[in-house]
Tab-separated table of C-alpha atoms in Angstrom:
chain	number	residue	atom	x	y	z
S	1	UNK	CA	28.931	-6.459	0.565
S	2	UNK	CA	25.308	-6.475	-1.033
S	3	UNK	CA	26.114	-10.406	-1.991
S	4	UNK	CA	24.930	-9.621	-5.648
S	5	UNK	CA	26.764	-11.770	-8.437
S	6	UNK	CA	27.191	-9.457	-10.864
S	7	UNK	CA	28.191	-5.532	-10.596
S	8	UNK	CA	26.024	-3.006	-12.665
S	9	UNK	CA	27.343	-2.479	-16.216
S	10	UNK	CA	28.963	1.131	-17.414
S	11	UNK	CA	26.292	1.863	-20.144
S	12	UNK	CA	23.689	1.948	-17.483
S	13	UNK	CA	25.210	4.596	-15.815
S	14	UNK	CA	25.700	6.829	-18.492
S	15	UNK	CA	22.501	6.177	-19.954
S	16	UNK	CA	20.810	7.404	-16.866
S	17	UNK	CA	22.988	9.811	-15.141
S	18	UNK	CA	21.541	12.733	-17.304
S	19	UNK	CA	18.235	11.531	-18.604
S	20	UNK	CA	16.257	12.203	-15.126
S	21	UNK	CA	12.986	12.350	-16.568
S	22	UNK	CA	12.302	8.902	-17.363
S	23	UNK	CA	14.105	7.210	-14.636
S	24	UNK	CA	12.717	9.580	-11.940
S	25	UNK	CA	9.024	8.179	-12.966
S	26	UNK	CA	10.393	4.487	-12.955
S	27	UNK	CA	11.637	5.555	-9.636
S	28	UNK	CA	8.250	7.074	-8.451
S	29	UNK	CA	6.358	3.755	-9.661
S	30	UNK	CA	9.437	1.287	-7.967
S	31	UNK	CA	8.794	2.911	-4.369
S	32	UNK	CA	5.304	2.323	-5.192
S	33	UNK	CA	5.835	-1.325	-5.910
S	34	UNK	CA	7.768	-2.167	-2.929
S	35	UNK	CA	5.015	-0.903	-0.848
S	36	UNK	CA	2.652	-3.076	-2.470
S	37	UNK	CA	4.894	-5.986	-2.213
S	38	UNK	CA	5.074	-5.188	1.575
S	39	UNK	CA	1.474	-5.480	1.850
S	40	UNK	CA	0.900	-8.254	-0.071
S	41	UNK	CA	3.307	-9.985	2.493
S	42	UNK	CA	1.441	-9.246	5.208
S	43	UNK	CA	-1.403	-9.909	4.122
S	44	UNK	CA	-0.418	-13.647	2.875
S	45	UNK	CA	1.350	-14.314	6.209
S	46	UNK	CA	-0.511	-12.604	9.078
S	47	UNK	CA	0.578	-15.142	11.287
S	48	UNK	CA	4.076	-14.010	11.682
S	49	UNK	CA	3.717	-11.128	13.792
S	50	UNK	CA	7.702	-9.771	13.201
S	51	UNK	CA	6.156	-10.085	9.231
S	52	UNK	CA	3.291	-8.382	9.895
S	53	UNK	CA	5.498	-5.055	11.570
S	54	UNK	CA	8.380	-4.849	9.274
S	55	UNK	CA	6.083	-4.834	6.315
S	56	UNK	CA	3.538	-2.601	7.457
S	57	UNK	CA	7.031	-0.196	8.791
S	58	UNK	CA	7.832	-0.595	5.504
S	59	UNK	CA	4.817	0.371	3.307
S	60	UNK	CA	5.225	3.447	5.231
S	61	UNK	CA	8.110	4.219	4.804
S	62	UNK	CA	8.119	2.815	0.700
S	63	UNK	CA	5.160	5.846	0.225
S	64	UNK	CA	6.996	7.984	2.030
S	65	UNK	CA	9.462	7.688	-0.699
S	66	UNK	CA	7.391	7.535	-3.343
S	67	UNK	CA	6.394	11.151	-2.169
S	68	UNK	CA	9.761	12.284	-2.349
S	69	UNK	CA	10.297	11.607	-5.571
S	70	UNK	CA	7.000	13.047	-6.961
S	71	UNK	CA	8.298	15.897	-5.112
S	72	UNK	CA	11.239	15.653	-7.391
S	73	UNK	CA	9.646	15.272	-10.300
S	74	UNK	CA	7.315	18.147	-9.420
S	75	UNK	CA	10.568	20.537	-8.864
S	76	UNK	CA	11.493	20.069	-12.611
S	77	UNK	CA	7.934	19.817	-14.127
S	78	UNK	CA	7.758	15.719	-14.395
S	79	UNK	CA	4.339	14.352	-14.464
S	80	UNK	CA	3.543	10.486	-13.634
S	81	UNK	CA	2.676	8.679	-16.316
S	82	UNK	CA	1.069	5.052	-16.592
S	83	UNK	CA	3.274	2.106	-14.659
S	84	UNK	CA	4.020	0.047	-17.677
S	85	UNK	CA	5.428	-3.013	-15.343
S	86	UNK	CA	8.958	-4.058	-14.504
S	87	UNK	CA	10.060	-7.204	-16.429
S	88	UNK	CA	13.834	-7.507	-14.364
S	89	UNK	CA	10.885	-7.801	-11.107
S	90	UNK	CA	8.705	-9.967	-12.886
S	91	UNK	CA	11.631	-12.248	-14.734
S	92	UNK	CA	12.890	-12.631	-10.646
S	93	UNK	CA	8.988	-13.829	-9.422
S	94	UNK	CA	9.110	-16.492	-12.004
S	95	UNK	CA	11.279	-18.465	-10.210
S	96	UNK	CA	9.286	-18.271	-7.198
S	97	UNK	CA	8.465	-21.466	-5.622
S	98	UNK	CA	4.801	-22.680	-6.297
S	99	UNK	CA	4.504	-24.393	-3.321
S	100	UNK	CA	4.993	-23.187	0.695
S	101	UNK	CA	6.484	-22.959	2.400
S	102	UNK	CA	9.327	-22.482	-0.045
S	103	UNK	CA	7.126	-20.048	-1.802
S	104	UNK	CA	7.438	-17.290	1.282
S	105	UNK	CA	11.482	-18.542	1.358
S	106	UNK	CA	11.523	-17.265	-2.493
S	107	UNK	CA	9.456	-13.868	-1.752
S	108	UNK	CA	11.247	-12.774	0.435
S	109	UNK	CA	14.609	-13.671	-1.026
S	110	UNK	CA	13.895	-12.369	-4.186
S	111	UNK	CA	12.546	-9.173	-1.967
S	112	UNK	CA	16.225	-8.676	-0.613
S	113	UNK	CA	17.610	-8.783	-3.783
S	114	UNK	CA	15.248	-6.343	-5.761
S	115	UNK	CA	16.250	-4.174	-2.546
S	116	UNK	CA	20.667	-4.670	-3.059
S	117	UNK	CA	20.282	-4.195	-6.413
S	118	UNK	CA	18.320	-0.793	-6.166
S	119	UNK	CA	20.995	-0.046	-3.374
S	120	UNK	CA	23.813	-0.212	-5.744
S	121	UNK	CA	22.269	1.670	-8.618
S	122	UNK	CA	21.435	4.478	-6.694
S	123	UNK	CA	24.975	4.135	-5.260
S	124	UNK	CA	26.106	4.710	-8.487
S	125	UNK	CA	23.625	7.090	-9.193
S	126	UNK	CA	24.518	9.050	-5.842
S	127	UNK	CA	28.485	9.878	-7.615
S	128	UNK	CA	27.399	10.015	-11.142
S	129	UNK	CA	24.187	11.739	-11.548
S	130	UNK	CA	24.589	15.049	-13.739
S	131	UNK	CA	21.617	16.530	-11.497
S	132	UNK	CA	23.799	17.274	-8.763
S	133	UNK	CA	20.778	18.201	-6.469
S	134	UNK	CA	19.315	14.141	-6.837
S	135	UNK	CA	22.751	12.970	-5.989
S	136	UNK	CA	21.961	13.781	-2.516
S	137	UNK	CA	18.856	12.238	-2.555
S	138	UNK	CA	20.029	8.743	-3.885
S	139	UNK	CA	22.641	8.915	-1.353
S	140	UNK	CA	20.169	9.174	1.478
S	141	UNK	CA	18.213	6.439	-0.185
S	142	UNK	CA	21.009	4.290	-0.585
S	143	UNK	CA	20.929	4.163	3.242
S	144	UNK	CA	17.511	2.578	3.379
S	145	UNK	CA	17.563	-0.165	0.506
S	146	UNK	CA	20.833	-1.553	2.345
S	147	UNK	CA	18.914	-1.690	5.351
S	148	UNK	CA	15.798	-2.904	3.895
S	149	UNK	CA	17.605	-5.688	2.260
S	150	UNK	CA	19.140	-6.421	5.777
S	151	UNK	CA	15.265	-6.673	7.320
S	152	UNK	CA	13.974	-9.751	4.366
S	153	UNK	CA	17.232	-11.073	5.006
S	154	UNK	CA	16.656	-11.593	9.114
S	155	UNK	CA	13.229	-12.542	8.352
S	156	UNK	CA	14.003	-15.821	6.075
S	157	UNK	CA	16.678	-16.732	8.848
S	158	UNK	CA	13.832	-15.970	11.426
S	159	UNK	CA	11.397	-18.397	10.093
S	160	UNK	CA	13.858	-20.599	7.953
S	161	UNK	CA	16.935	-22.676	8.446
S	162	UNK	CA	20.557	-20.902	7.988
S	163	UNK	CA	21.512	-23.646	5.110
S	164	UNK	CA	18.222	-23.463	3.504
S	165	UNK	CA	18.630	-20.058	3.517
S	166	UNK	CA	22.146	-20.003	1.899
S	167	UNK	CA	20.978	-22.633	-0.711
S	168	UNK	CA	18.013	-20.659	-2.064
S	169	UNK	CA	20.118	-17.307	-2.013
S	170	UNK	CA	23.200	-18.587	-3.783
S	171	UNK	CA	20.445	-19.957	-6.294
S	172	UNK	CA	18.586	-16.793	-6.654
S	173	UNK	CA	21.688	-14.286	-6.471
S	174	UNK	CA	23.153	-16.243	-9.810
S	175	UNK	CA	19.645	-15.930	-11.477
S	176	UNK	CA	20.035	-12.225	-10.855
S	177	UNK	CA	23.343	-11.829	-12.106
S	178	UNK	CA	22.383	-13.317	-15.614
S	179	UNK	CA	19.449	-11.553	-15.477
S	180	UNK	CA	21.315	-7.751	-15.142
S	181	UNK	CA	23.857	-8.698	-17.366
S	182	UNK	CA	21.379	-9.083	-19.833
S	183	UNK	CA	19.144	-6.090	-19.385
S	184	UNK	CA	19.160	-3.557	-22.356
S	185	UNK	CA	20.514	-0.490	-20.153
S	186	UNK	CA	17.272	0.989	-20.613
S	187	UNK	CA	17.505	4.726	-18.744
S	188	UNK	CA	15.156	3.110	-15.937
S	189	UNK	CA	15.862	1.513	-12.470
S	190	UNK	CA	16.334	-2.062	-13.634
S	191	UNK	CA	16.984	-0.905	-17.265
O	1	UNK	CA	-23.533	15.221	7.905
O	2	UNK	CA	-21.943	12.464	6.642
O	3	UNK	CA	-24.619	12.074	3.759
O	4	UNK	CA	-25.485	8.403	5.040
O	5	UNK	CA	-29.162	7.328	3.922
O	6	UNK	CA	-29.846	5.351	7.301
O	7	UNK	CA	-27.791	5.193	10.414
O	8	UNK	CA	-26.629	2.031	11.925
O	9	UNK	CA	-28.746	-0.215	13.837
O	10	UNK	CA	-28.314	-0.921	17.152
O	11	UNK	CA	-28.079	-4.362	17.354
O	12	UNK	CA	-24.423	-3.943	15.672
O	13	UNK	CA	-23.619	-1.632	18.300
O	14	UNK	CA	-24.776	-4.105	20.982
O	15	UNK	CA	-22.973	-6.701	19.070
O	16	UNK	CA	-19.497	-5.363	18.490
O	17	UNK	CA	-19.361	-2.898	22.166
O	18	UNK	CA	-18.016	-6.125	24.607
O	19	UNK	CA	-16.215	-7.893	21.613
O	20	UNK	CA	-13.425	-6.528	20.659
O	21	UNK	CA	-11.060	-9.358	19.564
O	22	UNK	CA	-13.189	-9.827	16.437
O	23	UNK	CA	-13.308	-5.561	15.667
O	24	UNK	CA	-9.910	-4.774	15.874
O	25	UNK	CA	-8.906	-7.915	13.628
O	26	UNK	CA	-11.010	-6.812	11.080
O	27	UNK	CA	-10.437	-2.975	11.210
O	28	UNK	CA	-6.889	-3.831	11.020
O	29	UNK	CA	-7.421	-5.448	7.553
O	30	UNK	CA	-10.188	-2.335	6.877
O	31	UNK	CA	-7.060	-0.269	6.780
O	32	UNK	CA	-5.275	-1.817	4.908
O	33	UNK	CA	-7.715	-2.067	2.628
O	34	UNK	CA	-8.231	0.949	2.561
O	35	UNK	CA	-4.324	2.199	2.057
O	36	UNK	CA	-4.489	-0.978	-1.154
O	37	UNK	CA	-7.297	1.312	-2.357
O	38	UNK	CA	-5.439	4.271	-1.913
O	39	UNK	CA	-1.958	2.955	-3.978
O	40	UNK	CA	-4.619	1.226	-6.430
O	41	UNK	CA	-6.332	5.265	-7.236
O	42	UNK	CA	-3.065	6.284	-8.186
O	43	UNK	CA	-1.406	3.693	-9.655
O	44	UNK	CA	-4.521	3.758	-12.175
O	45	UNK	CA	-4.993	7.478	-12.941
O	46	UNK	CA	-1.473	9.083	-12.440
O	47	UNK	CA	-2.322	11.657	-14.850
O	48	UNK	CA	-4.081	13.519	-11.875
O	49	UNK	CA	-1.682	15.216	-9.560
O	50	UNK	CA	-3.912	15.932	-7.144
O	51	UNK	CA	-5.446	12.629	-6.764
O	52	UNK	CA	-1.825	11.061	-6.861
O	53	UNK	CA	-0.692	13.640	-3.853
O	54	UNK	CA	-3.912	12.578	-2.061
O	55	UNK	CA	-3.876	9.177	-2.438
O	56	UNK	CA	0.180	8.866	-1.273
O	57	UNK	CA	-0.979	10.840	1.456
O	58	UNK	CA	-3.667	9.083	2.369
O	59	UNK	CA	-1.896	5.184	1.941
O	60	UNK	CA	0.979	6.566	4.439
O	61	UNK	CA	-2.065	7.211	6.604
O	62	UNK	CA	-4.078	4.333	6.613
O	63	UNK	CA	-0.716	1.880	6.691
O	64	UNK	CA	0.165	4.398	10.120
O	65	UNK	CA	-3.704	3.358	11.566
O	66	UNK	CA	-2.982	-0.314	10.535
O	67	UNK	CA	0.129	-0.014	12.799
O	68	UNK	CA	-1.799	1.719	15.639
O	69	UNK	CA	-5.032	-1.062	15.115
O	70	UNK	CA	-1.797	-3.922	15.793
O	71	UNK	CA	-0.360	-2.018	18.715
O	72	UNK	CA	-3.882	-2.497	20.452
O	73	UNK	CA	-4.036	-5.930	19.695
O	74	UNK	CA	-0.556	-6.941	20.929
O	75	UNK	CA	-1.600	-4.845	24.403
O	76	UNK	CA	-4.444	-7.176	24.343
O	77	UNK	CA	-3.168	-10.777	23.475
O	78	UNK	CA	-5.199	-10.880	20.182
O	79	UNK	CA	-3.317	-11.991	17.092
O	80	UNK	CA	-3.599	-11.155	13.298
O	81	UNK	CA	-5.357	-13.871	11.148
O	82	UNK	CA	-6.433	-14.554	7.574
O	83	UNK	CA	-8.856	-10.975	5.984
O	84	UNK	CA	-11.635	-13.527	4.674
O	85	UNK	CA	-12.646	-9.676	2.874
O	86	UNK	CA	-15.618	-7.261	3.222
O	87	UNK	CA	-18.179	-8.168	1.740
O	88	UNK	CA	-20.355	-4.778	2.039
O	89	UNK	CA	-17.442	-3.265	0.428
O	90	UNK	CA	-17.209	-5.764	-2.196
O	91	UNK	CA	-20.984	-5.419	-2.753
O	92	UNK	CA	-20.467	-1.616	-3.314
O	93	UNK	CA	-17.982	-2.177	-5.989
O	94	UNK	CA	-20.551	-4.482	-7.701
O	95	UNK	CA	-22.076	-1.111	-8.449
O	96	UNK	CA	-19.677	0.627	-10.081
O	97	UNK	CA	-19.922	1.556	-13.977
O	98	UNK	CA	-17.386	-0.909	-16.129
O	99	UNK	CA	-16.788	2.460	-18.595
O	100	UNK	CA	-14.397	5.414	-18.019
O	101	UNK	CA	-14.556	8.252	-16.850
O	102	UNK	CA	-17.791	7.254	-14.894
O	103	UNK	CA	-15.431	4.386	-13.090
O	104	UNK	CA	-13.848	6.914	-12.184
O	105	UNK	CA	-16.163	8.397	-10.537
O	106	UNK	CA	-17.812	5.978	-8.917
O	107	UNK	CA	-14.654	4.945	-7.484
O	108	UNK	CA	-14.134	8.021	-5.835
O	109	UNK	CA	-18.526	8.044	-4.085
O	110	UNK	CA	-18.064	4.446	-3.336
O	111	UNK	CA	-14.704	5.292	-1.331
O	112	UNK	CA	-16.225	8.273	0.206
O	113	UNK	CA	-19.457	6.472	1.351
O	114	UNK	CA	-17.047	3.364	2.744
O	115	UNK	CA	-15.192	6.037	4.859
O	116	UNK	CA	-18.520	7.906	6.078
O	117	UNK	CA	-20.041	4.753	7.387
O	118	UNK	CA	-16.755	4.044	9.028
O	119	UNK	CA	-16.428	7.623	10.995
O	120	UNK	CA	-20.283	6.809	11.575
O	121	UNK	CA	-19.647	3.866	13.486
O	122	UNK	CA	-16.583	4.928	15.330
O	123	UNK	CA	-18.896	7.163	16.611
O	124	UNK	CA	-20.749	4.475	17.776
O	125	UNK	CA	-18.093	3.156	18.965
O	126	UNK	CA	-16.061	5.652	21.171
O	127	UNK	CA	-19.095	6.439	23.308
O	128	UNK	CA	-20.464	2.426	23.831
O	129	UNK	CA	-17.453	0.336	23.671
O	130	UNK	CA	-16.690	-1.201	26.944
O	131	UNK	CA	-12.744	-1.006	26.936
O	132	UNK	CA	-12.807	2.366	28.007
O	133	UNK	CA	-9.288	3.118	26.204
O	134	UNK	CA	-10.668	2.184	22.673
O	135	UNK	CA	-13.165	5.001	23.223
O	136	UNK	CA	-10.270	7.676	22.911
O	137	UNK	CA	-9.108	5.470	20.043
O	138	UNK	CA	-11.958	5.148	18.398
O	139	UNK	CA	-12.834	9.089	18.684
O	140	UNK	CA	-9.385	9.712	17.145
O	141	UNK	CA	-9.902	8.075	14.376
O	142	UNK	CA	-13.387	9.528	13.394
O	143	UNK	CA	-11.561	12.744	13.007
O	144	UNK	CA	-9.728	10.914	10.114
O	145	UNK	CA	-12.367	9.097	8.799
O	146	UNK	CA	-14.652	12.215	8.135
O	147	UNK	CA	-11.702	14.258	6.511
O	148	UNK	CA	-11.372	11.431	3.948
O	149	UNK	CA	-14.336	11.217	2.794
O	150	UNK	CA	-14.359	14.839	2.525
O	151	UNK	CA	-11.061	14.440	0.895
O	152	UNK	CA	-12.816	11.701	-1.597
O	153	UNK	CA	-15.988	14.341	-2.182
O	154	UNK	CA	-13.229	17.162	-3.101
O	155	UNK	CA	-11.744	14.733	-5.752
O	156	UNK	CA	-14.949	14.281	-7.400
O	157	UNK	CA	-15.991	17.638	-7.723
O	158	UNK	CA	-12.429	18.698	-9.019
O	159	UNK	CA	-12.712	16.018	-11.673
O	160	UNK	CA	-16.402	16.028	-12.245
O	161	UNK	CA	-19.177	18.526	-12.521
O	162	UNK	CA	-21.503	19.127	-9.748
O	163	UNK	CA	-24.698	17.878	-11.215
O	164	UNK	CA	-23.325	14.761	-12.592
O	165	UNK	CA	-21.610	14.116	-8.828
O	166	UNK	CA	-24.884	14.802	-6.865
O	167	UNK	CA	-26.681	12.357	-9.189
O	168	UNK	CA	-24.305	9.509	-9.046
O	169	UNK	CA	-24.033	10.325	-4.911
O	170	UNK	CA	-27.789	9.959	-4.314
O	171	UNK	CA	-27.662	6.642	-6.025
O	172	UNK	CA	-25.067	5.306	-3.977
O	173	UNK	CA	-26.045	7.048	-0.902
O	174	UNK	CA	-29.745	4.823	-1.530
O	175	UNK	CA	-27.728	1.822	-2.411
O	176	UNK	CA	-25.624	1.674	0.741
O	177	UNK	CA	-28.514	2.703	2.851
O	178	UNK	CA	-30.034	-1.065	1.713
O	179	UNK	CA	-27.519	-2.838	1.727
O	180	UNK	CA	-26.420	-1.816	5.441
O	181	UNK	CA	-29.826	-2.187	6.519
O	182	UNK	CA	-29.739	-5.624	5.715
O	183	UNK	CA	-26.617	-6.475	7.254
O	184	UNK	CA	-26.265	-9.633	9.262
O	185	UNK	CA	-24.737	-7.438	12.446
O	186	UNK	CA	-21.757	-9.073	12.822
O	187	UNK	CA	-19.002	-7.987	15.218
O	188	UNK	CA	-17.018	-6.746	12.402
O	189	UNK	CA	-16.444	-2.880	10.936
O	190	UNK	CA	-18.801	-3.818	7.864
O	191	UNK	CA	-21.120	-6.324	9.803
């Protein structure tokens, strides 16, 4: 249903499903991320006015999560540390297209994934989470990666061609399969 | 009040009152500026969970103005284009210390002057501009603007001791002074 090539291994899940500490700081900085991302978008493309609302809707709403989970993370005594990076992001935006327009394609395909593939895990996370309490709240933000990865998907087929579309996806979605299947099942969002 | 060390000339007033197309495109990209500067706070000194709740806070904020800033423009017909940048801000920045914790610091009076001068000129601003519904716009947002740099002014005392924030204050507060009296009056925020 997400379109993602590969499914999220076992060991992940039981890895993270009682070591909330460290993944609900991953978490904190992820939501952080996105919102960033968001803003970066609009403020590369400010001529695409559909862009420009989505992505400032969704900074909002990215820090609105962010909040949540420090609110989390406050509830059992978890302080925010220092963002050491995301390397399953960063492997994913070397394979972005140098050159536009393809480049904006590539963002904002490689957007929708980052967004199915944080839908699953916290799908996953929403039946298998020890915490029984943060089981609710991946569930409710389950809901919003699945629709978030439904908004970059409209907006390549706004501003790009249905086959080019497809192409770049099918491309991009195999990438991201080898790239999961690979990761160490660190106890982190894209661990 | 605001601690400003001049007040705004009023050629900029006369510039920017009957020209709004130019304003609200840059304020637009002054708040989300501002909201970058926000996520950029926390994202570098997460250790401080005050600062962190602020800043979140405060990004969800200026992202929510950014949205309101576009709303007026699409009543109006005028469109989003490139941020060519602020260059008072950037000129600000030039002054702050390269060393911890004094960045720090300087961080926070450089952000608090940046939001005085901009709830000093929405003063301005929601008693001469022409479009009589910007006024009530414009007067809203003041409100905001002078509760964030308060907000900013809070931080620094929490994290710094008084003498050592006066000092660094009065430096700035002659160093903005300057450079605003020497701007160009341009119909922009910072002009």
């Amino acid at each position: 249903m997400l379109g993602l090539g590969c499914e999220t291994n076992k060991e992940w899940v039981e890895r993270v499903a009682g070591n909330p500490s460290v993944l609900l700081v991953d978490h904190a900085h992820c939501e952080k991320k996105a919102a960033l991302m968001a803003i970066s978008l609009l403020n590369r493309y400010p001529e695409h006015t559909e862009l420009v609302d989505e992505m400032s809707d969704l900074a909002i709403e990215e820090m609105s999560h962010f909040r949540m989970v420090l609110k989390k993370m406050e509830e059992r005594d978890i302080a925010l540390t220092f963002d050491p990076g995301d390397s399953y992001a960063q492997e994913l935006h070397t394979q972005i297209n140098k050159q536009e327009p393809k480049k904006f394609l590539d963002k904002l395909i490689v957007a929708s994934l980052i967004e199915a593939r944080s839908c699953e895990r916290f799908q996953l996370l929403s039946e298998r989470a020890e915490d029984v309490e943060l089981r609710e709240f991946y569930l409710s933000l389950l809901v919003s990666e699945a629709r978030h990865r439904n908004t970059f998907l409209h907006l390549a087929r706004l501003y790009f061609k249905e086959d080019v579309v497809k192409k770049r996806l099918d491309e991009f979605e195999a990438f991201e399969a080898k790239l999961v299947s690979a990761l160490p099942s660190e106890a982190v969002m894209h661990g």
